[in-house]
Amino acid sequence: MRALVFDNALAFRPRHPEPPASSGDTLLRVRQAGICATDLEITKGYMGFRGVLGHEFVADVVQSPDRDLVGRRVAGEINVVCGRCDLCLSGLSAHCRNRTVLGILNRDGAFAEFVRLPAVNLHPIPDSVDDDAATFIEPLAAAFQVLKQIKLDGRKWVTVLGDGRLGLLVAQVLRDANCQVRVIGKHPVKLALCEKWSIRSRPLADIVPRHDQDVVVDCTGSAAGLETAVQMVRPRGTVVLKTTAAAGAPLNLAPVVIDEINVVGSRCGPFREAIRALAEKRIDVASLIHRRMKLEQGVEAMELAARPGVLKVILSCVGA
Ligand SMILES: [Zn+2]
Ligand SMILES: [Zn+2]
């Protein structure tokens, strides 16, 4: 099959082996997939991953032990879990000690013609959510996770730091939850999008951190982001870390202690809520699409997605 593979270098392979049939897995034919910061970080060494990249996708079910799924259009949760370890048994299966993660950890991803996932990971997509919107289900679910982790009641000053792909989803999710969120970013085009959504925004260059925000959600994807977030949040406030960066950087944690700041890491989130929000058109994702490219142009597409200011690049995975 055709696939975009990272193995020390990124390459498009026209004849990559299809994912092996392991017991219970469902075979999916990928329609399209989105490139995200995690994919770019992997090509810089994050997670030490080797294999087919890609974890944000919409696909058709080709074969499945769950007959009801065959022929359905689906999105897929990316953590494949054991169901037996202490974390799975205590309801924290996203943190399963034996997990594989689609296109990130020991499992080939969706930048390919075919991908496999267990049937329990799959969510059928209603007709009211088109393929473009469906490609955003995974990252939008991750944005909804912020609402699961922090209480917004009475938190008046909430900032999303970073106007990238994920930051703009998190900002919309917070606004959808009736939060008066503000976005701090670097790119006029993206800050203009915020204006379109009636979300307040400011250029980073205009900001003097004042230790006055109740909540800061760091979506910068840079090591410097946490440092800025810590300077912006008030004592006893909350910083949510939404992005990972491959490069470790020295970090001064003294302000976290002195100001008694809550630092909350945040990763994958609820697919059902993301699908419902898209079906009800509460979140605008169409404006986040920068360009659509073919799987064959995957290397070029990843280079484009890495450029500053570029939003979602979508890879079309269906054959010619
Ligand atoms: Zn992602
Ligand atoms: Zn487990």
PDB file of C-alpha atoms and ligand atoms in Angstrom:
ATOM      1  CA  MET A   1       0.000   0.000   0.000  1.00  0.00           C
ATOM      2  CA  ARG A   2       0.984   3.641  -0.259  1.00  0.00           C
ATOM      3  CA  ALA A   3       2.226   5.136   3.044  1.00  0.00           C
ATOM      4  CA  LEU A   4       4.184   8.004   4.576  1.00  0.00           C
ATOM      5  CA  VAL A   5       6.839   6.387   6.742  1.00  0.00           C
ATOM      6  CA  PHE A   6       9.325   7.799   9.231  1.00  0.00           C
ATOM      7  CA  ASP A   7      12.428   5.672   9.742  1.00  0.00           C
ATOM      8  CA  ASN A   8      15.218   8.116  10.642  1.00  0.00           C
ATOM      9  CA  ALA A   9      14.063  10.014   7.565  1.00  0.00           C
ATOM     10  CA  LEU A  10      10.605  10.739   6.240  1.00  0.00           C
ATOM     11  CA  ALA A  11       9.693   9.052   2.944  1.00  0.00           C
ATOM     12  CA  PHE A  12       6.676   8.246   0.827  1.00  0.00           C
ATOM     13  CA  ARG A  13       6.635   4.516   0.057  1.00  0.00           C
ATOM     14  CA  PRO A  14       4.453   3.321  -2.827  1.00  0.00           C
ATOM     15  CA  ARG A  15       4.651  -0.356  -1.764  1.00  0.00           C
ATOM     16  CA  HIS A  16       4.726  -0.453   2.033  1.00  0.00           C
ATOM     17  CA  PRO A  17       3.415  -3.691   3.634  1.00  0.00           C
ATOM     18  CA  GLU A  18      -0.215  -3.517   4.736  1.00  0.00           C
ATOM     19  CA  PRO A  19      -0.789  -3.562   8.512  1.00  0.00           C
ATOM     20  CA  PRO A  20      -0.739  -7.215   9.666  1.00  0.00           C
ATOM     21  CA  ALA A  21      -4.067  -8.730  10.687  1.00  0.00           C
ATOM     22  CA  SER A  22      -3.888  -9.271  14.414  1.00  0.00           C
ATOM     23  CA  SER A  23      -6.810 -10.806  16.240  1.00  0.00           C
ATOM     24  CA  GLY A  24      -9.816  -8.630  16.710  1.00  0.00           C
ATOM     25  CA  ASP A  25      -8.609  -5.595  14.814  1.00  0.00           C
ATOM     26  CA  THR A  26     -10.733  -3.752  12.294  1.00  0.00           C
ATOM     27  CA  LEU A  27      -9.309  -2.912   8.872  1.00  0.00           C
ATOM     28  CA  LEU A  28      -9.899   0.670   7.738  1.00  0.00           C
ATOM     29  CA  ARG A  29      -9.414   2.355   4.385  1.00  0.00           C
ATOM     30  CA  VAL A  30      -8.288   5.901   5.144  1.00  0.00           C
ATOM     31  CA  ARG A  31     -10.080   8.727   3.359  1.00  0.00           C
ATOM     32  CA  GLN A  32      -7.978  11.593   4.644  1.00  0.00           C
ATOM     33  CA  ALA A  33      -5.757  12.513   7.590  1.00  0.00           C
ATOM     34  CA  GLY A  34      -4.537  15.714   9.213  1.00  0.00           C
ATOM     35  CA  ILE A  35      -0.935  16.640  10.006  1.00  0.00           C
ATOM     36  CA  CYS A  36      -0.385  17.837  13.558  1.00  0.00           C
ATOM     37  CA  ALA A  37       2.502  19.138  15.663  1.00  0.00           C
ATOM     38  CA  THR A  38       3.057  15.675  17.145  1.00  0.00           C
ATOM     39  CA  ASP A  39       3.820  14.280  13.675  1.00  0.00           C
ATOM     40  CA  LEU A  40       6.347  17.059  13.156  1.00  0.00           C
ATOM     41  CA  GLU A  41       7.903  16.441  16.589  1.00  0.00           C
ATOM     42  CA  ILE A  42       8.253  12.708  15.801  1.00  0.00           C
ATOM     43  CA  THR A  43      10.383  13.551  12.780  1.00  0.00           C
ATOM     44  CA  LYS A  44      12.660  15.443  15.215  1.00  0.00           C
ATOM     45  CA  GLY A  45      12.986  12.353  17.412  1.00  0.00           C
ATOM     46  CA  TYR A  46      10.003  12.641  19.779  1.00  0.00           C
ATOM     47  CA  MET A  47       9.002   9.213  21.226  1.00  0.00           C
ATOM     48  CA  GLY A  48      11.691   7.501  19.106  1.00  0.00           C
ATOM     49  CA  PHE A  49       8.873   6.334  16.800  1.00  0.00           C
ATOM     50  CA  ARG A  50       9.566   4.429  13.577  1.00  0.00           C
ATOM     51  CA  GLY A  51       6.766   3.551  11.191  1.00  0.00           C
ATOM     52  CA  VAL A  52       3.729   5.010   9.457  1.00  0.00           C
ATOM     53  CA  LEU A  53       2.875   8.430  10.916  1.00  0.00           C
ATOM     54  CA  GLY A  54      -0.587   9.937  11.389  1.00  0.00           C
ATOM     55  CA  HIS A  55      -3.313   9.752  14.047  1.00  0.00           C
ATOM     56  CA  GLU A  56      -5.986  12.275  12.973  1.00  0.00           C
ATOM     57  CA  PHE A  57      -8.112  10.609  10.305  1.00  0.00           C
ATOM     58  CA  VAL A  58     -11.445   9.661   8.822  1.00  0.00           C
ATOM     59  CA  ALA A  59     -11.798   6.204   7.263  1.00  0.00           C
ATOM     60  CA  ASP A  60     -14.203   3.564   5.976  1.00  0.00           C
ATOM     61  CA  VAL A  61     -14.475   0.212   7.725  1.00  0.00           C
ATOM     62  CA  VAL A  62     -13.465  -2.576   5.312  1.00  0.00           C
ATOM     63  CA  GLN A  63     -13.464  -5.620   7.637  1.00  0.00           C
ATOM     64  CA  SER A  64     -14.403  -5.925  11.283  1.00  0.00           C
ATOM     65  CA  PRO A  65     -15.410  -8.530  13.859  1.00  0.00           C
ATOM     66  CA  ASP A  66     -18.154  -5.994  14.669  1.00  0.00           C
ATOM     67  CA  ARG A  67     -20.441  -6.529  11.637  1.00  0.00           C
ATOM     68  CA  ASP A  68     -22.406  -3.335  12.341  1.00  0.00           C
ATOM     69  CA  LEU A  69     -19.293  -1.297  11.640  1.00  0.00           C
ATOM     70  CA  VAL A  70     -18.577  -2.654   8.159  1.00  0.00           C
ATOM     71  CA  GLY A  71     -19.121   0.059   5.561  1.00  0.00           C
ATOM     72  CA  ARG A  72     -19.416   2.801   8.179  1.00  0.00           C
ATOM     73  CA  ARG A  73     -17.402   6.021   8.063  1.00  0.00           C
ATOM     74  CA  VAL A  74     -15.468   6.325  11.327  1.00  0.00           C
ATOM     75  CA  ALA A  75     -12.941   8.260  13.389  1.00  0.00           C
ATOM     76  CA  GLY A  76     -10.658   6.353  15.761  1.00  0.00           C
ATOM     77  CA  GLU A  77      -9.341   6.826  19.270  1.00  0.00           C
ATOM     78  CA  ILE A  78      -5.588   6.518  19.162  1.00  0.00           C
ATOM     79  CA  ASN A  79      -4.745   4.646  22.407  1.00  0.00           C
ATOM     80  CA  VAL A  80      -4.942   0.877  22.034  1.00  0.00           C
ATOM     81  CA  VAL A  81      -5.131  -0.518  25.545  1.00  0.00           C
ATOM     82  CA  CYS A  82      -4.793  -3.903  27.307  1.00  0.00           C
ATOM     83  CA  GLY A  83      -7.860  -3.717  29.569  1.00  0.00           C
ATOM     84  CA  ARG A  84      -6.017  -5.729  32.242  1.00  0.00           C
ATOM     85  CA  CYS A  85      -3.376  -3.507  33.861  1.00  0.00           C
ATOM     86  CA  ASP A  86      -3.961  -1.527  37.083  1.00  0.00           C
ATOM     87  CA  LEU A  87      -4.586   1.702  35.173  1.00  0.00           C
ATOM     88  CA  CYS A  88      -7.081   0.117  32.756  1.00  0.00           C
ATOM     89  CA  LEU A  89      -8.910  -1.516  35.673  1.00  0.00           C
ATOM     90  CA  SER A  90      -9.086   1.779  37.558  1.00  0.00           C
ATOM     91  CA  GLY A  91     -10.717   3.569  34.615  1.00  0.00           C
ATOM     92  CA  LEU A  92      -7.565   5.288  33.341  1.00  0.00           C
ATOM     93  CA  SER A  93      -7.227   3.229  30.178  1.00  0.00           C
ATOM     94  CA  ALA A  94      -5.869   6.189  28.178  1.00  0.00           C
ATOM     95  CA  HIS A  95      -2.815   5.719  30.402  1.00  0.00           C
ATOM     96  CA  CYS A  96      -2.661   1.905  29.995  1.00  0.00           C
ATOM     97  CA  ARG A  97       0.814   0.660  30.913  1.00  0.00           C
ATOM     98  CA  ASN A  98       0.845  -1.652  27.872  1.00  0.00           C
ATOM     99  CA  ARG A  99      -0.704   0.729  25.368  1.00  0.00           C
ATOM    100  CA  THR A 100       0.252   1.349  21.801  1.00  0.00           C
ATOM    101  CA  VAL A 101      -0.657   4.685  20.235  1.00  0.00           C
ATOM    102  CA  LEU A 102      -1.605   5.135  16.610  1.00  0.00           C
ATOM    103  CA  GLY A 103       1.308   6.629  14.666  1.00  0.00           C
ATOM    104  CA  ILE A 104       3.076   7.596  17.899  1.00  0.00           C
ATOM    105  CA  LEU A 105       4.010   4.475  19.917  1.00  0.00           C
ATOM    106  CA  ASN A 106       4.550   0.948  18.523  1.00  0.00           C
ATOM    107  CA  ARG A 107       1.591   1.106  16.104  1.00  0.00           C
ATOM    108  CA  ASP A 108       1.490   2.171  12.464  1.00  0.00           C
ATOM    109  CA  GLY A 109      -0.599   5.252  11.825  1.00  0.00           C
ATOM    110  CA  ALA A 110      -3.054   6.642   9.308  1.00  0.00           C
ATOM    111  CA  PHE A 111      -0.897   8.375   6.681  1.00  0.00           C
ATOM    112  CA  ALA A 112      -1.517   5.315   4.520  1.00  0.00           C
ATOM    113  CA  GLU A 113      -4.162   3.611   2.414  1.00  0.00           C
ATOM    114  CA  PHE A 114      -5.014   1.181   5.223  1.00  0.00           C
ATOM    115  CA  VAL A 115      -4.770   1.203   8.995  1.00  0.00           C
ATOM    116  CA  ARG A 116      -5.943  -1.172  11.737  1.00  0.00           C
ATOM    117  CA  LEU A 117      -7.545  -0.397  15.097  1.00  0.00           C
ATOM    118  CA  PRO A 118      -9.703  -2.414  17.513  1.00  0.00           C
ATOM    119  CA  ALA A 119     -13.437  -1.963  16.929  1.00  0.00           C
ATOM    120  CA  VAL A 120     -13.863  -0.451  20.424  1.00  0.00           C
ATOM    121  CA  ASN A 121     -11.680   2.491  19.355  1.00  0.00           C
ATOM    122  CA  LEU A 122     -13.980   3.436  16.478  1.00  0.00           C
ATOM    123  CA  HIS A 123     -16.751   6.027  16.408  1.00  0.00           C
ATOM    124  CA  PRO A 124     -19.202   6.134  13.479  1.00  0.00           C
ATOM    125  CA  ILE A 125     -19.545   9.651  12.082  1.00  0.00           C
ATOM    126  CA  PRO A 126     -22.998  11.132  11.381  1.00  0.00           C
ATOM    127  CA  ASP A 127     -23.717  12.420   7.854  1.00  0.00           C
ATOM    128  CA  SER A 128     -23.922  15.977   9.219  1.00  0.00           C
ATOM    129  CA  VAL A 129     -20.136  15.865   9.793  1.00  0.00           C
ATOM    130  CA  ASP A 130     -18.288  15.931   6.461  1.00  0.00           C
ATOM    131  CA  ASP A 131     -14.842  14.406   5.888  1.00  0.00           C
ATOM    132  CA  ASP A 132     -13.020  17.696   6.482  1.00  0.00           C
ATOM    133  CA  ALA A 133     -14.741  18.243   9.812  1.00  0.00           C
ATOM    134  CA  ALA A 134     -14.284  14.574  10.749  1.00  0.00           C
ATOM    135  CA  THR A 135     -10.530  14.896  10.289  1.00  0.00           C
ATOM    136  CA  PHE A 136     -10.578  17.294  13.266  1.00  0.00           C
ATOM    137  CA  ILE A 137     -12.414  14.928  15.658  1.00  0.00           C
ATOM    138  CA  GLU A 138      -9.217  13.658  17.328  1.00  0.00           C
ATOM    139  CA  PRO A 139      -7.601  17.061  17.979  1.00  0.00           C
ATOM    140  CA  LEU A 140     -10.971  18.576  18.912  1.00  0.00           C
ATOM    141  CA  ALA A 141     -11.481  15.787  21.459  1.00  0.00           C
ATOM    142  CA  ALA A 142      -8.075  16.706  22.885  1.00  0.00           C
ATOM    143  CA  ALA A 143      -9.272  20.317  23.149  1.00  0.00           C
ATOM    144  CA  PHE A 144     -12.429  19.182  25.006  1.00  0.00           C
ATOM    145  CA  GLN A 145     -10.215  17.376  27.515  1.00  0.00           C
ATOM    146  CA  VAL A 146      -9.336  20.789  29.012  1.00  0.00           C
ATOM    147  CA  LEU A 147     -12.969  21.160  30.150  1.00  0.00           C
ATOM    148  CA  LYS A 148     -12.733  17.763  31.870  1.00  0.00           C
ATOM    149  CA  GLN A 149      -9.652  18.795  33.810  1.00  0.00           C
ATOM    150  CA  ILE A 150     -10.308  22.325  35.052  1.00  0.00           C
ATOM    151  CA  LYS A 151     -13.250  24.102  36.610  1.00  0.00           C
ATOM    152  CA  LEU A 152     -14.144  27.278  34.760  1.00  0.00           C
ATOM    153  CA  ASP A 153     -16.836  28.487  37.179  1.00  0.00           C
ATOM    154  CA  GLY A 154     -15.836  31.881  38.493  1.00  0.00           C
ATOM    155  CA  ARG A 155     -12.574  31.825  36.551  1.00  0.00           C
ATOM    156  CA  LYS A 156     -12.841  35.151  34.793  1.00  0.00           C
ATOM    157  CA  TRP A 157      -9.397  35.521  33.298  1.00  0.00           C
ATOM    158  CA  VAL A 158      -8.612  32.678  30.950  1.00  0.00           C
ATOM    159  CA  THR A 159      -5.881  32.799  28.303  1.00  0.00           C
ATOM    160  CA  VAL A 160      -4.985  30.407  25.519  1.00  0.00           C
ATOM    161  CA  LEU A 161      -1.309  30.884  24.795  1.00  0.00           C
ATOM    162  CA  GLY A 162      -0.546  30.026  21.162  1.00  0.00           C
ATOM    163  CA  ASP A 163      -2.634  30.560  18.035  1.00  0.00           C
ATOM    164  CA  GLY A 164      -1.701  27.319  16.273  1.00  0.00           C
ATOM    165  CA  ARG A 165      -3.896  24.414  15.172  1.00  0.00           C
ATOM    166  CA  LEU A 166      -4.630  23.188  18.692  1.00  0.00           C
ATOM    167  CA  GLY A 167      -4.781  26.623  20.346  1.00  0.00           C
ATOM    168  CA  LEU A 168      -7.558  27.746  18.004  1.00  0.00           C
ATOM    169  CA  LEU A 169      -9.559  24.580  18.777  1.00  0.00           C
ATOM    170  CA  VAL A 170      -9.078  24.986  22.545  1.00  0.00           C
ATOM    171  CA  ALA A 171     -10.134  28.642  22.330  1.00  0.00           C
ATOM    172  CA  GLN A 172     -13.341  27.717  20.484  1.00  0.00           C
ATOM    173  CA  VAL A 173     -14.125  24.928  22.968  1.00  0.00           C
ATOM    174  CA  LEU A 174     -13.694  27.320  25.905  1.00  0.00           C
ATOM    175  CA  ARG A 175     -15.854  29.944  24.231  1.00  0.00           C
ATOM    176  CA  ASP A 176     -18.468  27.265  23.525  1.00  0.00           C
ATOM    177  CA  ALA A 177     -18.467  26.611  27.300  1.00  0.00           C
ATOM    178  CA  ASN A 178     -19.340  30.302  27.852  1.00  0.00           C
ATOM    179  CA  CYS A 179     -15.842  31.216  28.975  1.00  0.00           C
ATOM    180  CA  GLN A 180     -14.557  34.719  28.140  1.00  0.00           C
ATOM    181  CA  VAL A 181     -11.324  33.364  26.715  1.00  0.00           C
ATOM    182  CA  ARG A 182      -8.521  35.427  25.200  1.00  0.00           C
ATOM    183  CA  VAL A 183      -5.948  34.123  22.680  1.00  0.00           C
ATOM    184  CA  ILE A 184      -2.338  35.309  22.681  1.00  0.00           C
ATOM    185  CA  GLY A 185      -0.542  34.578  19.416  1.00  0.00           C
ATOM    186  CA  LYS A 186       2.011  35.678  16.875  1.00  0.00           C
ATOM    187  CA  HIS A 187       0.147  35.510  13.578  1.00  0.00           C
ATOM    188  CA  PRO A 188      -2.185  38.315  12.423  1.00  0.00           C
ATOM    189  CA  VAL A 189      -4.117  35.954  10.103  1.00  0.00           C
ATOM    190  CA  LYS A 190      -4.933  33.602  12.966  1.00  0.00           C
ATOM    191  CA  LEU A 191      -5.792  36.376  15.370  1.00  0.00           C
ATOM    192  CA  ALA A 192      -8.176  37.655  12.694  1.00  0.00           C
ATOM    193  CA  LEU A 193      -9.867  34.235  12.791  1.00  0.00           C
ATOM    194  CA  CYS A 194     -10.436  34.764  16.510  1.00  0.00           C
ATOM    195  CA  GLU A 195     -12.154  38.041  15.726  1.00  0.00           C
ATOM    196  CA  LYS A 196     -14.434  36.191  13.294  1.00  0.00           C
ATOM    197  CA  TRP A 197     -15.402  33.840  16.139  1.00  0.00           C
ATOM    198  CA  SER A 198     -15.893  36.751  18.599  1.00  0.00           C
ATOM    199  CA  ILE A 199     -12.924  35.581  20.646  1.00  0.00           C
ATOM    200  CA  ARG A 200     -10.661  38.301  22.051  1.00  0.00           C
ATOM    201  CA  SER A 201      -7.029  38.126  20.960  1.00  0.00           C
ATOM    202  CA  ARG A 202      -3.750  39.997  21.403  1.00  0.00           C
ATOM    203  CA  PRO A 203      -0.336  39.729  19.736  1.00  0.00           C
ATOM    204  CA  LEU A 204       2.279  38.180  22.023  1.00  0.00           C
ATOM    205  CA  ALA A 205       4.551  41.196  21.446  1.00  0.00           C
ATOM    206  CA  ASP A 206       1.982  43.460  23.160  1.00  0.00           C
ATOM    207  CA  ILE A 207       1.781  41.352  26.295  1.00  0.00           C
ATOM    208  CA  VAL A 208       3.442  42.199  29.576  1.00  0.00           C
ATOM    209  CA  PRO A 209       2.924  39.160  31.840  1.00  0.00           C
ATOM    210  CA  ARG A 210       1.311  40.356  35.080  1.00  0.00           C
ATOM    211  CA  HIS A 211       0.670  37.189  37.092  1.00  0.00           C
ATOM    212  CA  ASP A 212      -3.055  37.926  36.838  1.00  0.00           C
ATOM    213  CA  GLN A 213      -4.684  35.119  34.814  1.00  0.00           C
ATOM    214  CA  ASP A 214      -6.829  32.493  36.551  1.00  0.00           C
ATOM    215  CA  VAL A 215      -6.055  29.891  33.878  1.00  0.00           C
ATOM    216  CA  VAL A 216      -3.472  29.783  31.085  1.00  0.00           C
ATOM    217  CA  VAL A 217      -3.671  26.966  28.539  1.00  0.00           C
ATOM    218  CA  ASP A 218      -0.290  26.547  26.888  1.00  0.00           C
ATOM    219  CA  CYS A 219      -0.747  25.484  23.268  1.00  0.00           C
ATOM    220  CA  THR A 220       2.539  26.906  21.987  1.00  0.00           C
ATOM    221  CA  GLY A 221       4.274  23.571  21.468  1.00  0.00           C
ATOM    222  CA  SER A 222       7.497  25.274  22.517  1.00  0.00           C
ATOM    223  CA  ALA A 223       9.596  24.904  25.641  1.00  0.00           C
ATOM    224  CA  ALA A 224       9.374  28.680  26.125  1.00  0.00           C
ATOM    225  CA  GLY A 225       5.590  28.447  26.332  1.00  0.00           C
ATOM    226  CA  LEU A 226       5.459  27.070  29.873  1.00  0.00           C
ATOM    227  CA  GLU A 227       7.791  29.800  31.073  1.00  0.00           C
ATOM    228  CA  THR A 228       5.542  32.509  29.608  1.00  0.00           C
ATOM    229  CA  ALA A 229       2.429  30.778  30.969  1.00  0.00           C
ATOM    230  CA  VAL A 230       3.932  30.733  34.466  1.00  0.00           C
ATOM    231  CA  GLN A 231       4.619  34.467  34.207  1.00  0.00           C
ATOM    232  CA  MET A 232       1.032  35.126  33.159  1.00  0.00           C
ATOM    233  CA  VAL A 233      -0.864  33.033  35.696  1.00  0.00           C
ATOM    234  CA  ARG A 234      -1.863  34.397  39.113  1.00  0.00           C
ATOM    235  CA  PRO A 235      -0.708  32.823  42.381  1.00  0.00           C
ATOM    236  CA  ARG A 236      -2.751  29.606  42.965  1.00  0.00           C
ATOM    237  CA  GLY A 237      -3.828  29.776  39.317  1.00  0.00           C
ATOM    238  CA  THR A 238      -3.747  26.900  36.831  1.00  0.00           C
ATOM    239  CA  VAL A 239      -1.506  26.273  33.836  1.00  0.00           C
ATOM    240  CA  VAL A 240      -2.693  23.568  31.439  1.00  0.00           C
ATOM    241  CA  LEU A 241       0.001  22.069  29.209  1.00  0.00           C
ATOM    242  CA  LYS A 242      -1.526  20.939  25.953  1.00  0.00           C
ATOM    243  CA  THR A 243       1.491  20.350  23.741  1.00  0.00           C
ATOM    244  CA  THR A 244       4.681  18.350  23.852  1.00  0.00           C
ATOM    245  CA  ALA A 245       8.014  19.378  22.385  1.00  0.00           C
ATOM    246  CA  ALA A 246      10.792  16.947  21.462  1.00  0.00           C
ATOM    247  CA  ALA A 247      13.568  19.189  22.691  1.00  0.00           C
ATOM    248  CA  GLY A 248      13.938  19.323  26.454  1.00  0.00           C
ATOM    249  CA  ALA A 249      14.908  22.756  27.760  1.00  0.00           C
ATOM    250  CA  PRO A 250      16.138  23.836  31.179  1.00  0.00           C
ATOM    251  CA  LEU A 251      13.167  25.127  33.117  1.00  0.00           C
ATOM    252  CA  ASN A 252      13.042  27.266  36.240  1.00  0.00           C
ATOM    253  CA  LEU A 253      10.313  25.737  38.397  1.00  0.00           C
ATOM    254  CA  ALA A 254      10.827  28.100  41.365  1.00  0.00           C
ATOM    255  CA  PRO A 255       7.864  30.336  40.342  1.00  0.00           C
ATOM    256  CA  VAL A 256       5.600  27.252  40.349  1.00  0.00           C
ATOM    257  CA  VAL A 257       6.499  26.739  44.020  1.00  0.00           C
ATOM    258  CA  ILE A 258       6.513  30.395  45.063  1.00  0.00           C
ATOM    259  CA  ASP A 259       3.141  31.161  43.449  1.00  0.00           C
ATOM    260  CA  GLU A 260       1.711  27.705  44.279  1.00  0.00           C
ATOM    261  CA  ILE A 261       0.669  27.170  40.655  1.00  0.00           C
ATOM    262  CA  ASN A 262      -1.264  24.088  39.553  1.00  0.00           C
ATOM    263  CA  VAL A 263       0.342  22.634  36.440  1.00  0.00           C
ATOM    264  CA  VAL A 264      -1.961  20.209  34.615  1.00  0.00           C
ATOM    265  CA  GLY A 265      -0.791  18.035  31.737  1.00  0.00           C
ATOM    266  CA  SER A 266      -3.505  17.323  29.169  1.00  0.00           C
ATOM    267  CA  ARG A 267      -3.580  14.875  26.249  1.00  0.00           C
ATOM    268  CA  CYS A 268      -6.373  12.891  24.566  1.00  0.00           C
ATOM    269  CA  GLY A 269     -10.043  13.622  25.120  1.00  0.00           C
ATOM    270  CA  PRO A 270     -13.679  12.612  24.603  1.00  0.00           C
ATOM    271  CA  PHE A 271     -14.544  11.749  20.963  1.00  0.00           C
ATOM    272  CA  ARG A 272     -18.315  11.802  21.537  1.00  0.00           C
ATOM    273  CA  GLU A 273     -18.294  15.418  22.658  1.00  0.00           C
ATOM    274  CA  ALA A 274     -16.126  16.420  19.708  1.00  0.00           C
ATOM    275  CA  ILE A 275     -18.432  14.653  17.227  1.00  0.00           C
ATOM    276  CA  ARG A 276     -21.525  16.257  18.791  1.00  0.00           C
ATOM    277  CA  ALA A 277     -19.971  19.735  18.692  1.00  0.00           C
ATOM    278  CA  LEU A 278     -19.103  19.299  14.996  1.00  0.00           C
ATOM    279  CA  ALA A 279     -22.544  17.891  14.150  1.00  0.00           C
ATOM    280  CA  GLU A 280     -24.145  20.895  15.850  1.00  0.00           C
ATOM    281  CA  LYS A 281     -21.759  23.287  14.029  1.00  0.00           C
ATOM    282  CA  ARG A 282     -20.624  24.791  17.318  1.00  0.00           C
ATOM    283  CA  ILE A 283     -16.961  24.707  16.287  1.00  0.00           C
ATOM    284  CA  ASP A 284     -15.573  26.111  13.021  1.00  0.00           C
ATOM    285  CA  VAL A 285     -12.867  23.834  11.667  1.00  0.00           C
ATOM    286  CA  ALA A 286     -13.205  24.601   7.944  1.00  0.00           C
ATOM    287  CA  SER A 287     -11.359  27.899   8.512  1.00  0.00           C
ATOM    288  CA  LEU A 288      -8.414  25.970   9.936  1.00  0.00           C
ATOM    289  CA  ILE A 289      -7.631  24.076   6.721  1.00  0.00           C
ATOM    290  CA  HIS A 290      -4.575  25.501   5.036  1.00  0.00           C
ATOM    291  CA  ARG A 291      -4.159  23.082   2.138  1.00  0.00           C
ATOM    292  CA  ARG A 292      -5.144  19.660   0.903  1.00  0.00           C
ATOM    293  CA  MET A 293      -2.425  17.461  -0.607  1.00  0.00           C
ATOM    294  CA  LYS A 294      -2.097  13.896  -1.841  1.00  0.00           C
ATOM    295  CA  LEU A 295      -0.465  11.192   0.278  1.00  0.00           C
ATOM    296  CA  GLU A 296       2.236  10.999  -2.434  1.00  0.00           C
ATOM    297  CA  GLN A 297       3.148  14.596  -1.590  1.00  0.00           C
ATOM    298  CA  GLY A 298       3.442  13.700   2.101  1.00  0.00           C
ATOM    299  CA  VAL A 299       7.060  14.800   2.583  1.00  0.00           C
ATOM    300  CA  GLU A 300       6.304  18.168   1.019  1.00  0.00           C
ATOM    301  CA  ALA A 301       3.075  18.408   3.046  1.00  0.00           C
ATOM    302  CA  MET A 302       4.960  17.859   6.311  1.00  0.00           C
ATOM    303  CA  GLU A 303       7.462  20.583   5.327  1.00  0.00           C
ATOM    304  CA  LEU A 304       4.563  22.926   4.633  1.00  0.00           C
ATOM    305  CA  ALA A 305       2.857  22.096   7.957  1.00  0.00           C
ATOM    306  CA  ALA A 306       6.104  22.918   9.782  1.00  0.00           C
ATOM    307  CA  ARG A 307       6.211  26.473   8.439  1.00  0.00           C
ATOM    308  CA  PRO A 308       5.258  29.173  10.943  1.00  0.00           C
ATOM    309  CA  GLY A 309       1.684  30.310  10.594  1.00  0.00           C
ATOM    310  CA  VAL A 310       0.491  27.316   8.559  1.00  0.00           C
ATOM    311  CA  LEU A 311      -2.665  25.731   9.969  1.00  0.00           C
ATOM    312  CA  LYS A 312      -4.028  22.256   9.110  1.00  0.00           C
ATOM    313  CA  VAL A 313      -2.589  20.446   6.113  1.00  0.00           C
ATOM    314  CA  ILE A 314      -4.779  17.526   5.082  1.00  0.00           C
ATOM    315  CA  LEU A 315      -3.488  14.453   3.280  1.00  0.00           C
ATOM    316  CA  SER A 316      -5.876  12.762   0.913  1.00  0.00           C
ATOM    317  CA  CYS A 317      -5.171   9.038   1.210  1.00  0.00           C
ATOM    318  CA  VAL A 318      -7.617   7.546  -1.302  1.00  0.00           C
ATOM    319  CA  GLY A 319      -6.103   6.118  -4.468  1.00  0.00           C
ATOM    320  CA  ALA A 320      -6.230   7.819  -7.848  1.00  0.00           C
TER     321      ALA A 320
HETATM  322 ZN    ZN B   1      -2.434  15.255  16.772  1.00  0.00          ZN
HETATM  323 ZN    ZN B   2      -3.873  -1.502  30.351  1.00  0.00          ZN
END
